[in-house]
Amino acid sequence: MLHLIGLGLSDPTDVTVKGLEIIKKCKRVYLEAYTSILMAASTESLEEFYGCKVLLADRELVESGSEEILEGADKDCDVAFLVVGDPFGATTHTDLVLRAREKNIEVNIVHNASVMNAVGCTGLQLYNFGQTVSMVFFTETWRPDSFYDKIKENRRIGLHTLVLLDIKVKEQTLQNLLRGNDIYEPPRFMSIEQAAEQLIEVQENRKEKNYEADTPCIAVSRLGSPRQVIRAGTLKEMAEYESGEPLHSLIILGHRIHDLESDYFMQWAFNKDTLKKSLEDDQKYTYE
């Protein structure tokens, strides 16, 4: 059987009791290591906690080497595939399930907390969120803005937008890739301020005013860890924020905010007067 097991958000102990019991009985245990990371855990600490060897599964192995992961799972062994957050937090994992079922391999899912539901800690009501978007690192030649249209759709009907920020954990330069060199760049994690700067840049280029520098936002850093920090303010204030260690997420607020939501997140405002004015102006705005 193939077991997809969610690990939660922060450290080795966030795994469920059910998930831990399954891990301990599996012949092979893979850790998906490219869509997210456990902030307070190394591979060694996971191995010590689980009492077994943990094999790192990078993007290439998961997307192109699924045969290796699934080997024997249809016959005489159990294989665990560990995912930070919840198993279905990324489409890659859905693809792995489909590949397993094509081989008549039974699949078991063990769910856990993910950023998609844990953002409720901001005080925002989960059913007031619209489409989630991803923000990638811009380069000199690649500055994609397709996320803008989803934010636009969310904002038109007053819904919040969760923006997931890019991480690069095993990336090569174009030169090393073309030369076939197994040389990888140091890990990079997008900060709140970089995401805000890119959002403002796209808004200025698009000139549609579906959000602006004064639009209210919430930043969440190191979600689910003892070092979790939440801050609320305008997008411009986020661009000047020093968000510190990863991981980070950013929420662009919708213009239909319940009083309970604003009462709750106002405690984390950079400046309460500025944020109150931003919320008031946003509720009056007619979106294009």
Coordinates of C-alpha atoms in Angstrom, one line a residue:
M1 CA 0.0 0.0 0.0
L2 CA 1.0 3.6 -0.6
H3 CA 0.4 5.9 2.4
L4 CA 0.3 9.7 1.8
I5 CA 0.8 11.2 5.3
G6 CA 0.5 14.8 6.2
L7 CA 3.1 16.1 8.7
G8 CA 1.5 19.4 9.8
L9 CA 3.3 22.7 9.8
S10 CA 6.3 23.0 12.1
D11 CA 8.2 20.2 13.8
P12 CA 8.3 16.3 13.9
T13 CA 5.7 16.1 16.7
D14 CA 3.0 17.7 14.5
V15 CA 2.4 14.3 12.8
T16 CA -0.8 12.6 13.9
V17 CA -0.7 9.5 16.0
K18 CA -2.2 7.5 13.1
G19 CA 0.4 8.8 10.8
L20 CA 3.3 8.0 13.1
E21 CA 2.1 4.4 13.6
I22 CA 2.0 3.9 9.9
I23 CA 5.4 5.4 9.3
K24 CA 7.0 3.0 11.8
K25 CA 5.7 -0.1 9.9
C26 CA 6.6 1.0 6.4
K27 CA 9.5 -0.5 4.5
R28 CA 10.4 2.8 2.8
V29 CA 9.7 6.3 3.9
Y30 CA 10.0 9.3 1.5
L31 CA 9.8 12.9 2.4
E32 CA 8.6 15.3 -0.3
A33 CA 11.1 18.1 -0.1
Y34 CA 10.3 20.8 -2.6
T35 CA 6.7 22.2 -2.2
S36 CA 7.3 23.1 1.5
I37 CA 9.6 22.4 4.5
L38 CA 9.1 21.6 8.2
M39 CA 10.6 24.8 9.7
A40 CA 11.8 23.2 12.9
A41 CA 13.0 19.8 11.6
S42 CA 15.9 18.3 9.7
T43 CA 15.9 15.0 8.0
E44 CA 18.1 13.7 10.9
S45 CA 15.6 14.8 13.5
L46 CA 12.7 13.2 11.6
E47 CA 14.7 9.9 11.4
E48 CA 15.3 10.0 15.1
F49 CA 11.7 10.7 16.0
Y50 CA 10.3 8.1 13.5
G51 CA 13.0 5.5 14.3
C52 CA 13.6 4.8 10.6
K53 CA 15.5 6.0 7.5
V54 CA 13.9 8.9 5.6
L55 CA 14.6 9.3 1.9
L56 CA 14.4 12.8 0.4
A57 CA 12.1 13.0 -2.7
D58 CA 12.9 16.1 -4.8
R59 CA 10.7 17.4 -7.7
E60 CA 12.6 15.2 -10.3
L61 CA 12.0 12.0 -8.3
V62 CA 8.3 12.7 -7.6
E63 CA 7.4 13.9 -11.1
S64 CA 9.7 11.6 -13.2
G65 CA 10.7 8.8 -10.9
S66 CA 7.4 7.7 -9.4
E67 CA 8.3 4.1 -10.4
E68 CA 11.0 4.1 -7.8
I69 CA 8.6 5.4 -5.1
L70 CA 5.9 2.9 -5.9
E71 CA 8.2 -0.1 -6.3
G72 CA 6.8 -3.1 -4.4
A73 CA 3.8 -1.2 -3.0
D74 CA 1.5 -3.5 -5.1
K75 CA 3.1 -6.6 -3.7
D76 CA 4.8 -7.1 -0.4
C77 CA 5.6 -3.7 1.2
D78 CA 4.1 -0.5 2.6
V79 CA 5.5 2.8 1.3
A80 CA 5.0 6.1 3.1
F81 CA 5.2 9.4 1.2
L82 CA 5.4 12.3 3.7
V83 CA 4.1 15.7 2.8
V84 CA 4.5 18.9 4.9
G85 CA 1.0 20.2 5.7
D86 CA -1.7 18.1 4.1
P87 CA -1.2 15.4 1.4
F88 CA -3.3 17.3 -1.1
G89 CA -1.8 20.7 -0.7
A90 CA -0.1 20.3 -4.1
T91 CA -1.3 18.9 -7.4
T92 CA 1.9 16.8 -7.7
H93 CA 0.6 14.6 -4.9
T94 CA -2.7 14.0 -6.7
D95 CA -0.7 12.9 -9.7
L96 CA 1.1 10.3 -7.6
V97 CA -2.2 8.9 -6.3
L98 CA -3.4 8.5 -9.9
R99 CA -0.2 6.8 -10.9
A100 CA -0.5 4.4 -8.0
R101 CA -4.1 3.5 -8.8
E102 CA -3.2 2.9 -12.4
K103 CA -0.9 0.1 -11.0
N104 CA -3.7 -1.2 -8.8
I105 CA -1.8 0.0 -5.7
E106 CA -4.1 0.7 -2.7
V107 CA -3.7 4.2 -1.4
N108 CA -4.3 5.4 2.2
I109 CA -4.5 9.1 3.0
V110 CA -3.7 10.6 6.5
H111 CA -4.7 14.3 6.6
N112 CA -3.1 17.0 8.8
A113 CA -3.2 20.8 9.3
S114 CA -2.0 22.9 6.4
V115 CA -1.7 26.6 5.6
M116 CA -5.1 26.4 3.9
N117 CA -6.9 26.0 7.1
A118 CA -4.4 27.2 9.7
V119 CA -4.7 30.8 8.4
G120 CA -7.9 30.9 10.4
C121 CA -5.5 32.0 13.3
T122 CA -5.6 35.5 11.7
G123 CA -9.2 35.8 12.7
L124 CA -10.4 35.7 9.1
Q125 CA -13.3 33.3 8.4
L126 CA -12.2 30.5 6.2
Y127 CA -15.4 30.6 4.1
N128 CA -14.6 34.2 3.2
F129 CA -11.5 33.2 1.2
G130 CA -11.5 33.0 -2.6
Q131 CA -9.0 31.4 -4.9
T132 CA -5.5 30.8 -3.6
V133 CA -2.6 32.1 -5.7
S134 CA 1.1 31.5 -5.8
M135 CA 3.8 34.2 -6.0
V136 CA 7.0 33.2 -7.8
F137 CA 10.4 34.9 -7.7
F138 CA 10.6 37.4 -10.5
T139 CA 13.7 37.4 -12.7
E140 CA 15.0 39.9 -15.2
T141 CA 13.3 38.1 -18.1
W142 CA 10.4 36.4 -16.4
R143 CA 7.8 38.4 -14.4
P144 CA 4.5 36.4 -14.7
D145 CA 1.3 38.2 -13.6
S146 CA -1.4 35.5 -14.2
F147 CA -2.1 35.6 -10.4
Y148 CA -3.5 39.1 -10.8
D149 CA -6.7 37.9 -12.5
K150 CA -7.5 35.5 -9.7
I151 CA -7.0 38.3 -7.1
K152 CA -9.2 40.5 -9.3
E153 CA -12.0 37.9 -9.3
N154 CA -11.8 37.5 -5.5
R155 CA -11.7 41.2 -4.8
R156 CA -14.8 41.8 -7.0
I157 CA -16.9 39.7 -4.8
G158 CA -15.3 40.8 -1.5
L159 CA -13.3 37.6 -0.8
H160 CA -9.8 37.3 0.8
T161 CA -6.9 36.0 -1.2
L162 CA -4.2 33.8 0.3
V163 CA -0.9 34.3 -1.5
L164 CA 1.6 31.4 -1.1
L165 CA 5.2 32.6 -1.4
D166 CA 7.8 30.9 -3.5
I167 CA 10.5 28.6 -2.1
K168 CA 13.5 27.3 -4.0
V169 CA 15.2 24.3 -2.3
K170 CA 17.0 22.5 -5.1
E171 CA 17.4 24.8 -8.1
Q172 CA 20.1 25.0 -10.8
T173 CA 21.3 28.0 -12.7
L174 CA 20.6 27.8 -16.5
Q175 CA 24.3 27.3 -17.2
N176 CA 24.7 24.4 -14.8
L177 CA 21.4 22.9 -16.2
L178 CA 22.6 23.1 -19.8
R179 CA 26.0 21.7 -18.9
G180 CA 24.6 18.8 -16.9
N181 CA 26.4 19.9 -13.8
D182 CA 24.9 18.6 -10.5
I183 CA 25.5 22.0 -8.8
Y184 CA 22.5 23.5 -7.0
E185 CA 21.9 27.0 -5.7
P186 CA 21.5 27.7 -2.0
P187 CA 17.8 27.5 -0.8
R188 CA 15.8 30.7 -1.1
F189 CA 12.5 31.6 0.5
M190 CA 10.4 34.6 -0.5
S191 CA 9.9 37.2 2.1
I192 CA 6.7 39.2 2.8
E193 CA 8.4 42.4 1.6
Q194 CA 9.5 40.9 -1.7
A195 CA 6.1 39.5 -2.4
A196 CA 4.5 42.9 -1.6
E197 CA 7.0 44.7 -3.9
Q198 CA 6.1 42.3 -6.7
L199 CA 2.4 42.7 -6.1
I200 CA 2.7 46.5 -6.3
E201 CA 4.8 46.3 -9.5
V202 CA 2.2 44.2 -11.2
Q203 CA -0.6 46.5 -10.1
E204 CA 1.3 49.5 -11.5
N205 CA 1.8 47.8 -14.8
R206 CA -1.7 46.5 -15.1
K207 CA -3.3 49.9 -14.1
E208 CA -6.7 48.3 -13.2
K209 CA -6.7 49.3 -9.5
N210 CA -8.2 46.0 -8.2
Y211 CA -5.8 46.4 -5.3
E212 CA -3.4 49.2 -4.5
A213 CA -0.5 50.1 -2.2
D214 CA -3.1 51.1 0.4
T215 CA -5.1 47.9 0.2
P216 CA -5.2 46.1 3.6
C217 CA -3.3 42.9 4.1
I218 CA -2.2 40.4 6.7
A219 CA 1.2 38.8 6.8
V220 CA 1.8 35.4 8.5
S221 CA 5.3 34.2 9.3
R222 CA 6.3 30.8 10.6
L223 CA 2.8 29.6 10.8
G224 CA 2.1 26.9 13.4
S225 CA 5.5 27.3 15.1
P226 CA 6.4 28.8 18.5
R227 CA 7.9 31.7 16.6
Q228 CA 4.7 32.5 14.6
V229 CA 4.2 36.2 13.9
I230 CA 1.1 37.9 12.4
R231 CA 1.1 41.5 11.2
A232 CA -1.7 43.6 9.6
G233 CA -1.4 46.7 7.5
T234 CA -1.4 48.1 4.0
L235 CA 0.4 46.5 1.1
K236 CA 2.9 49.4 1.2
E237 CA 3.6 48.7 4.8
M238 CA 4.2 45.1 4.0
A239 CA 6.8 46.1 1.4
E240 CA 8.7 47.9 4.2
Y241 CA 8.3 45.0 6.7
E242 CA 11.3 43.0 7.9
S243 CA 9.6 39.6 8.1
G244 CA 12.6 37.5 9.2
E245 CA 13.0 33.8 8.9
P246 CA 10.7 31.7 6.6
L247 CA 8.1 30.5 5.9
H248 CA 5.8 33.3 5.0
S249 CA 2.3 33.8 3.5
L250 CA 0.4 37.0 2.7
I251 CA -3.3 37.6 2.6
I252 CA -4.9 40.4 0.5
L253 CA -8.2 41.2 2.3
G254 CA -11.5 41.3 0.6
H255 CA -13.6 44.4 0.9
R256 CA -16.5 42.7 2.7
I257 CA -15.0 42.2 6.2
H258 CA -17.0 41.1 9.1
D259 CA -16.6 43.1 12.3
L260 CA -15.4 40.0 14.2
E261 CA -12.6 39.6 11.6
S262 CA -11.4 43.2 11.9
D263 CA -11.7 43.2 15.7
Y264 CA -9.5 40.2 15.8
F265 CA -6.7 41.1 13.4
M266 CA -6.5 44.7 14.4
Q267 CA -4.4 43.6 17.4
W268 CA -1.5 43.0 15.0
A269 CA -1.8 46.3 13.1
F270 CA 1.4 48.2 12.2
N271 CA -0.6 51.3 12.7
K272 CA -4.3 51.0 13.8
D273 CA -5.4 54.4 12.5
T274 CA -3.8 53.8 9.1
L275 CA -5.3 50.3 8.9
K276 CA -8.8 51.5 9.9
K277 CA -8.7 54.2 7.2
S278 CA -7.5 51.6 4.6
L279 CA -10.4 49.3 5.5
E280 CA -12.9 52.1 5.3
D281 CA -11.7 53.3 1.9
D282 CA -11.5 49.7 0.6
Q283 CA -15.1 49.0 1.5
K284 CA -16.2 52.1 -0.5
Y285 CA -14.2 51.3 -3.7
T286 CA -16.0 50.1 -6.9
Y287 CA -13.9 47.5 -8.5
E288 CA -13.3 47.3 -12.3

